Coordinates of N, CA and C in Angstrom, one line a residue:
X1 N -11.9 -3.1 6.9 CA -12.3 -2.1 6.1 C -13.9 -1.9 5.8
X2 N -14.1 -0.8 5.3 CA -15.3 -0.5 5.1 C -15.7 -1.3 3.9
X3 N -14.8 -1.8 2.6 CA -15.3 -2.5 1.8 C -15.6 -4.4 2.4
X4 N -14.8 -4.4 3.2 CA -14.8 -6.0 3.8 C -16.2 -5.7 4.6
X5 N -16.2 -5.0 5.5 CA -17.7 -4.8 6.4 C -19.1 -4.9 5.6
X6 N -19.2 -4.1 4.4 CA -19.7 -4.1 3.8 C -20.0 -5.6 2.8
X7 N -18.9 -6.3 2.4 CA -19.3 -7.5 2.2 C -19.7 -8.4 2.7
X8 N -19.2 -8.8 4.0 CA -19.7 -9.7 5.0 C -20.9 -9.7 5.2
X9 N -21.8 -8.1 5.3 CA -23.3 -7.9 5.3 C -23.8 -8.2 3.9
X10 N -23.1 -8.6 2.8 CA -23.8 -9.1 1.5 C -24.4 -7.7 1.1
X11 N -23.7 -6.9 1.3 CA -24.2 -5.2 0.6 C -23.5 -4.7 -0.4
X12 N -23.6 -5.3 -1.5 CA -22.8 -5.2 -3.1 C -23.0 -3.3 -3.4
X13 N -23.5 -2.6 -2.6 CA -23.7 -1.5 -3.2 C -23.0 -0.6 -2.4
X14 N -22.8 -0.9 -1.1 CA -22.0 -0.4 0.0 C -20.5 -0.8 -0.4
X15 N -20.3 -2.3 -0.8 CA -18.9 -2.6 -1.1 C -18.3 -1.6 -2.5
X16 N -18.9 -1.5 -2.7 CA -18.8 -1.0 -4.3 C -18.9 0.2 -4.2
X17 N -19.4 1.4 -3.3 CA -19.4 2.7 -2.7 C -18.1 3.0 -1.8
X18 N -18.1 1.9 -1.1 CA -16.4 1.7 -0.4 C -15.2 2.3 -0.8
X19 N -15.0 0.9 -1.9 CA -14.2 0.9 -2.6 C -13.9 1.9 -3.9
X20 N -15.1 2.6 -4.1 CA -14.6 3.7 -5.0 C -14.5 5.0 -4.6
X21 N -15.0 5.1 -2.7 CA -14.3 6.5 -1.9 C -13.0 6.2 -1.8
X22 N -12.2 5.0 -1.9 CA -11.0 4.7 -1.2 C -10.1 4.8 -2.2
X23 N -10.9 4.9 -3.8 CA -9.7 5.0 -4.9 C -9.5 6.3 -5.1
X24 N -10.7 7.1 -5.1 CA -10.4 8.3 -5.1 C -9.9 9.0 -4.0
X25 N -10.2 8.7 -2.7 CA -9.1 9.2 -2.0 C -7.5 9.4 -2.2
X26 N -7.1 8.1 -2.9 CA -5.8 8.0 -3.4 C -5.6 9.0 -4.3
X27 N -6.5 9.0 -5.5 CA -6.2 9.8 -6.4 C -6.1 11.5 -6.0
X28 N -7.0 11.6 -5.5 CA -6.8 13.3 -4.6 C -5.9 13.4 -3.9
X29 N -4.9 12.6 -3.2 CA -4.2 12.8 -2.4 C -3.0 14.0 -3.5
X30 N -2.3 14.8 -2.5 CA -1.5 16.3 -3.2 C -0.4 15.5 -3.9
X31 N 0.1 14.8 -3.4 CA 1.4 13.8 -3.4 C 1.1 12.7 -5.2
X32 N 0.2 12.3 -5.1 CA -0.3 11.6 -5.9 C -0.5 12.0 -7.4
X33 N 0.2 10.7 -8.4 CA 0.6 9.7 -8.3 C 2.4 9.6 -7.9
X34 N 2.2 8.2 -8.0 CA 3.9 7.5 -7.4 C 4.8 8.2 -8.6
X35 N 6.0 8.3 -7.6 CA 7.1 8.3 -9.0 C 8.0 7.7 -8.7
X36 N 9.0 7.4 -9.8 CA 10.1 6.2 -9.3 C 11.0 7.0 -8.7
X37 N 11.7 6.2 -7.5 CA 12.2 6.8 -6.5 C 11.4 6.7 -5.0
X38 N 10.2 6.9 -5.1 CA 9.3 6.9 -4.1 C 9.7 5.8 -2.9
X39 N 9.6 5.9 -1.9 CA 10.0 4.5 -0.9 C 8.4 4.6 0.2
X40 N 8.2 3.1 0.0 CA 6.5 3.0 0.6 C 7.1 2.4 1.7
X41 N 6.8 2.5 2.9 CA 6.5 1.8 4.1 C 4.8 1.3 4.5
X42 N 4.8 0.1 4.7 CA 3.6 -0.3 5.2 C 3.5 -1.3 6.7
X43 N 2.8 -0.7 7.2 CA 2.9 -1.0 8.7 C 1.9 -1.9 9.1
X44 N 2.1 -3.6 10.0 CA 1.0 -3.5 10.6 C 1.0 -4.1 12.0
X45 N 0.2 -3.9 12.3 CA 0.0 -3.9 14.0 C 0.0 -5.2 15.1
X46 N 0.4 -5.4 16.0 CA 0.8 -6.5 16.5 C -1.0 -6.9 16.4
X47 N -0.9 -8.4 16.5 CA -2.3 -9.0 16.5 C -2.1 -10.4 17.1
X48 N -2.6 -10.1 18.5 CA -2.2 -11.9 19.2 C -1.0 -12.3 19.4
X49 N -0.3 -13.1 19.4 CA 0.8 -13.4 19.2 C 1.7 -12.6 18.2
X50 N 1.4 -12.2 17.3 CA 2.1 -12.0 16.2 C 2.5 -10.3 16.2
X51 N 3.7 -10.3 16.0 CA 4.4 -8.7 16.4 C 4.2 -8.0 15.8
X52 N 3.8 -6.5 16.0 CA 3.8 -5.4 14.8 C 5.3 -5.8 13.9
X53 N 4.8 -5.4 12.8 CA 6.4 -5.6 11.8 C 5.7 -4.5 10.4
X54 N 7.0 -4.2 9.4 CA 6.7 -3.7 8.4 C 7.3 -4.0 7.0
X55 N 7.0 -3.5 6.0 CA 8.0 -4.2 4.9 C 8.1 -3.0 4.2
X56 N 9.1 -2.5 3.6 CA 9.1 -1.2 2.9 C 9.5 -1.4 1.7
X57 N 9.2 -1.0 0.4 CA 9.4 -1.1 -0.6 C 9.8 0.1 -1.8
X58 N 10.4 0.0 -2.3 CA 11.0 0.9 -3.3 C 10.2 1.0 -4.6
X59 N 9.4 2.6 -5.2 CA 8.9 2.6 -6.5 C 9.7 2.5 -7.5
X60 N 9.8 1.6 -8.3 CA 10.9 1.2 -9.3 C 10.2 1.3 -10.5
X61 N 11.0 1.6 -11.9 CA 10.1 1.4 -13.4 C 10.5 -0.1 -13.6
X62 N 9.6 -0.9 -14.2 CA 9.8 -2.4 -14.2 C 10.3 -2.7 -15.5
X63 N 10.9 -3.7 -16.0 CA 11.5 -3.8 -17.4 C 10.6 -3.4 -18.4
X64 N 9.4 -3.1 -18.4 CA 8.3 -3.2 -19.6 C 7.7 -1.6 -19.3
X65 N 8.3 -1.2 -18.3 CA 8.4 0.5 -18.2 C 7.6 0.9 -17.1
X66 N 6.5 0.2 -16.9 CA 5.3 0.6 -15.8 C 6.3 0.7 -14.5
X67 N 5.4 1.4 -13.9 CA 6.1 1.9 -11.8 C 5.6 0.5 -11.2
X68 N 6.6 -0.4 -10.4 CA 6.0 -1.1 -9.5 C 6.9 -1.6 -8.5
X69 N 6.3 -2.3 -7.1 CA 7.2 -2.2 -6.1 C 7.9 -3.1 -6.0
X70 N 9.1 -2.7 -5.3 CA 10.2 -3.9 -5.0 C 10.6 -3.9 -3.7
X71 N 10.6 -4.8 -3.1 CA 10.5 -4.9 -1.7 C 12.3 -4.7 -1.6
X72 N 12.4 -3.6 -0.5 CA 13.6 -3.6 0.2 C 13.7 -4.0 1.3
X73 N 12.8 -4.1 2.3 CA 13.4 -4.9 3.7 C 12.3 -5.2 4.2
X74 N 12.0 -6.0 4.9 CA 10.9 -6.3 5.8 C 11.6 -6.7 7.8
X75 N 10.3 -6.7 8.6 CA 10.5 -6.9 9.8 C 9.7 -8.2 9.8
X76 N 9.1 -9.1 9.4 CA 8.3 -10.4 9.4 C 9.2 -11.1 10.5
X77 N 8.5 -12.1 11.5 CA 8.7 -13.0 11.9 C 9.4 -14.0 10.6
X78 N 10.1 -15.0 11.3 CA 10.9 -15.9 10.2 C 9.4 -16.6 9.6
X79 N 8.3 -17.1 10.7 CA 7.3 -18.1 10.1 C 6.6 -17.2 9.2
X80 N 6.3 -15.9 9.3 CA 5.7 -15.5 8.3 C 6.6 -14.8 7.1
X81 N 8.0 -14.7 6.9 CA 8.5 -14.3 6.0 C 8.5 -14.5 4.6
X82 N 7.5 -15.5 4.7 CA 6.9 -15.7 3.0 C 5.9 -14.8 2.5
X83 N 5.3 -14.1 3.4 CA 4.6 -12.9 2.8 C 5.2 -11.7 2.8
X84 N 6.3 -11.5 2.8 CA 6.7 -10.5 2.7 C 6.9 -10.1 1.1
X85 N 6.7 -8.8 0.7 CA 6.8 -8.2 -1.2 C 5.5 -9.0 -1.3
X86 N 4.6 -8.9 -1.2 CA 3.3 -9.5 -1.4 C 2.5 -8.0 -2.5
X87 N 3.4 -6.9 -2.2 CA 2.8 -5.9 -3.0 C 3.5 -5.6 -4.2
X88 N 4.5 -6.5 -4.6 CA 5.8 -6.3 -5.6 C 5.1 -6.0 -6.7
X89 N 4.3 -6.5 -7.0 CA 4.0 -6.7 -8.4 C 2.7 -5.6 -8.7
X90 N 1.7 -5.5 -7.6 CA 0.7 -4.6 -7.7 C -0.2 -5.2 -8.8
X91 N -1.6 -4.8 -8.3 CA -2.7 -5.4 -9.4 C -3.0 -3.9 -10.1
X92 N -2.5 -2.9 -10.5 CA -2.8 -2.3 -11.3 C -1.7 -1.6 -11.9
X93 N -1.3 -1.7 -13.0 CA -0.8 -1.3 -13.9 C -0.1 0.2 -13.4
X94 N 1.2 0.4 -13.3 CA 1.7 1.9 -13.1 C 0.9 2.8 -12.0
X95 N 0.0 1.9 -11.0 CA 0.0 2.6 -9.9 C 0.3 1.6 -8.6
X96 N 1.5 1.8 -8.2 CA 1.9 0.5 -7.1 C 1.7 1.2 -5.9
X97 N 0.9 2.4 -5.7 CA 0.1 2.4 -4.4 C -1.2 2.0 -4.5
X98 N -1.9 1.4 -5.2 CA -3.4 1.3 -5.2 C -3.7 0.0 -4.0
X99 N -3.2 -0.8 -4.4 CA -3.3 -2.3 -3.9 C -2.7 -2.5 -2.5
X100 N -1.8 -1.7 -1.6 CA -1.8 -1.4 -0.2 C -2.3 -0.5 0.6
X101 N -3.1 1.0 -0.2 CA -3.9 1.7 -0.2 C -5.2 1.0 0.2
X102 N -5.9 0.1 -0.7 CA -7.0 -0.6 -0.3 C -7.2 -1.5 0.3
X103 N -6.0 -1.9 0.6 CA -5.7 -3.4 1.1 C -5.5 -3.1 2.6
X104 N -4.6 -2.7 2.9 CA -4.1 -2.2 4.5 C -5.0 -1.2 4.6
X105 N -5.1 -0.2 3.9 CA -5.5 1.1 4.2 C -4.6 1.9 4.3
X106 N -4.9 3.6 4.2 CA -3.7 4.4 4.1 C -3.3 5.3 5.4
X107 N -3.8 4.8 6.4 CA -3.3 5.1 7.8 C -2.5 4.0 8.3
X108 N -2.1 2.8 7.6 CA -0.7 2.2 7.8 C 0.1 2.1 6.8
X109 N 0.0 2.9 6.2 CA 1.5 3.6 5.1 C 2.0 4.7 5.1
X110 N 3.4 4.8 5.1 CA 3.9 6.3 5.3 C 4.6 6.1 3.6
X111 N 4.8 7.1 2.9 CA 5.4 7.4 1.7 C 6.0 8.5 1.8
X112 N 7.4 8.4 1.5 CA 8.7 9.1 1.0 C 8.9 9.4 -0.1
X113 N 8.7 11.0 -0.4 CA 8.9 11.4 -1.9 C 10.1 11.2 -2.5
X114 N 10.5 10.7 -3.6 CA 11.4 10.8 -4.5 C 12.5 10.0 -3.2
X115 N 12.4 9.2 -2.3 CA 14.0 8.9 -1.4 C 14.6 9.8 -1.3
X116 N 14.1 11.1 -0.9 CA 15.2 11.9 -0.3 C 14.6 12.2 1.4
X117 N 13.9 11.7 2.1 CA 13.7 11.6 3.6 C 12.4 12.5 3.8
X118 N 11.7 13.0 3.0 CA 10.6 13.8 2.7 C 9.2 13.4 2.5
X119 N 8.5 12.7 4.1 CA 7.8 11.7 3.9 C 6.4 13.0 3.7
X120 N 5.9 12.5 2.4 CA 4.7 13.1 2.2 C 3.2 12.6 2.7
X121 N 3.0 11.5 2.9 CA 2.1 10.6 3.9 C 2.5 9.9 4.7
X122 N 1.6 10.2 5.9 CA 1.7 9.1 7.2 C 3.1 9.5 7.7
X123 N 3.4 8.7 8.6 CA 5.0 9.3 9.3 C 5.7 8.1 9.3
X124 N 6.8 8.1 10.2 CA 7.8 7.0 9.9 C 7.8 6.6 11.2

C-alpha cells in the first residue's frame, strides 16, 4: 500500500500522509461508522503457491460495549488457518473496520449492512 511504499523509502512524511488519507477515506464513506450486525468479508488474492482465500466477520458488541469483529468463517488452507481471525479485536476501540481497511485495503473488503444482504461497500 502507499504507506508501506513510503516507509520502505524512509519517507516519514509520505507514510503519515498516506495513513491520514486512508483513515479519512474510511470516515468519509457514506455507510461509516460500523453498526452491530454488519458483516465484513476480507479477501486475499492468490499469491505464488497460496490460493485465494477470505475470512468473514460479524460486527458485534464486546462484553464491555465497544464494537469488535468476531470471526464467522474463513477459507484459509490448513497451514495458514492460525492466521484466521487476526482482525477480531482490532486496534481501535469501537472502530472495527479501521485495521482491515488500512492493512488489507478497501478494494479487498466487502461490507454488508446489518446482516440483511445489502452490500454497502465492495462486492460479494
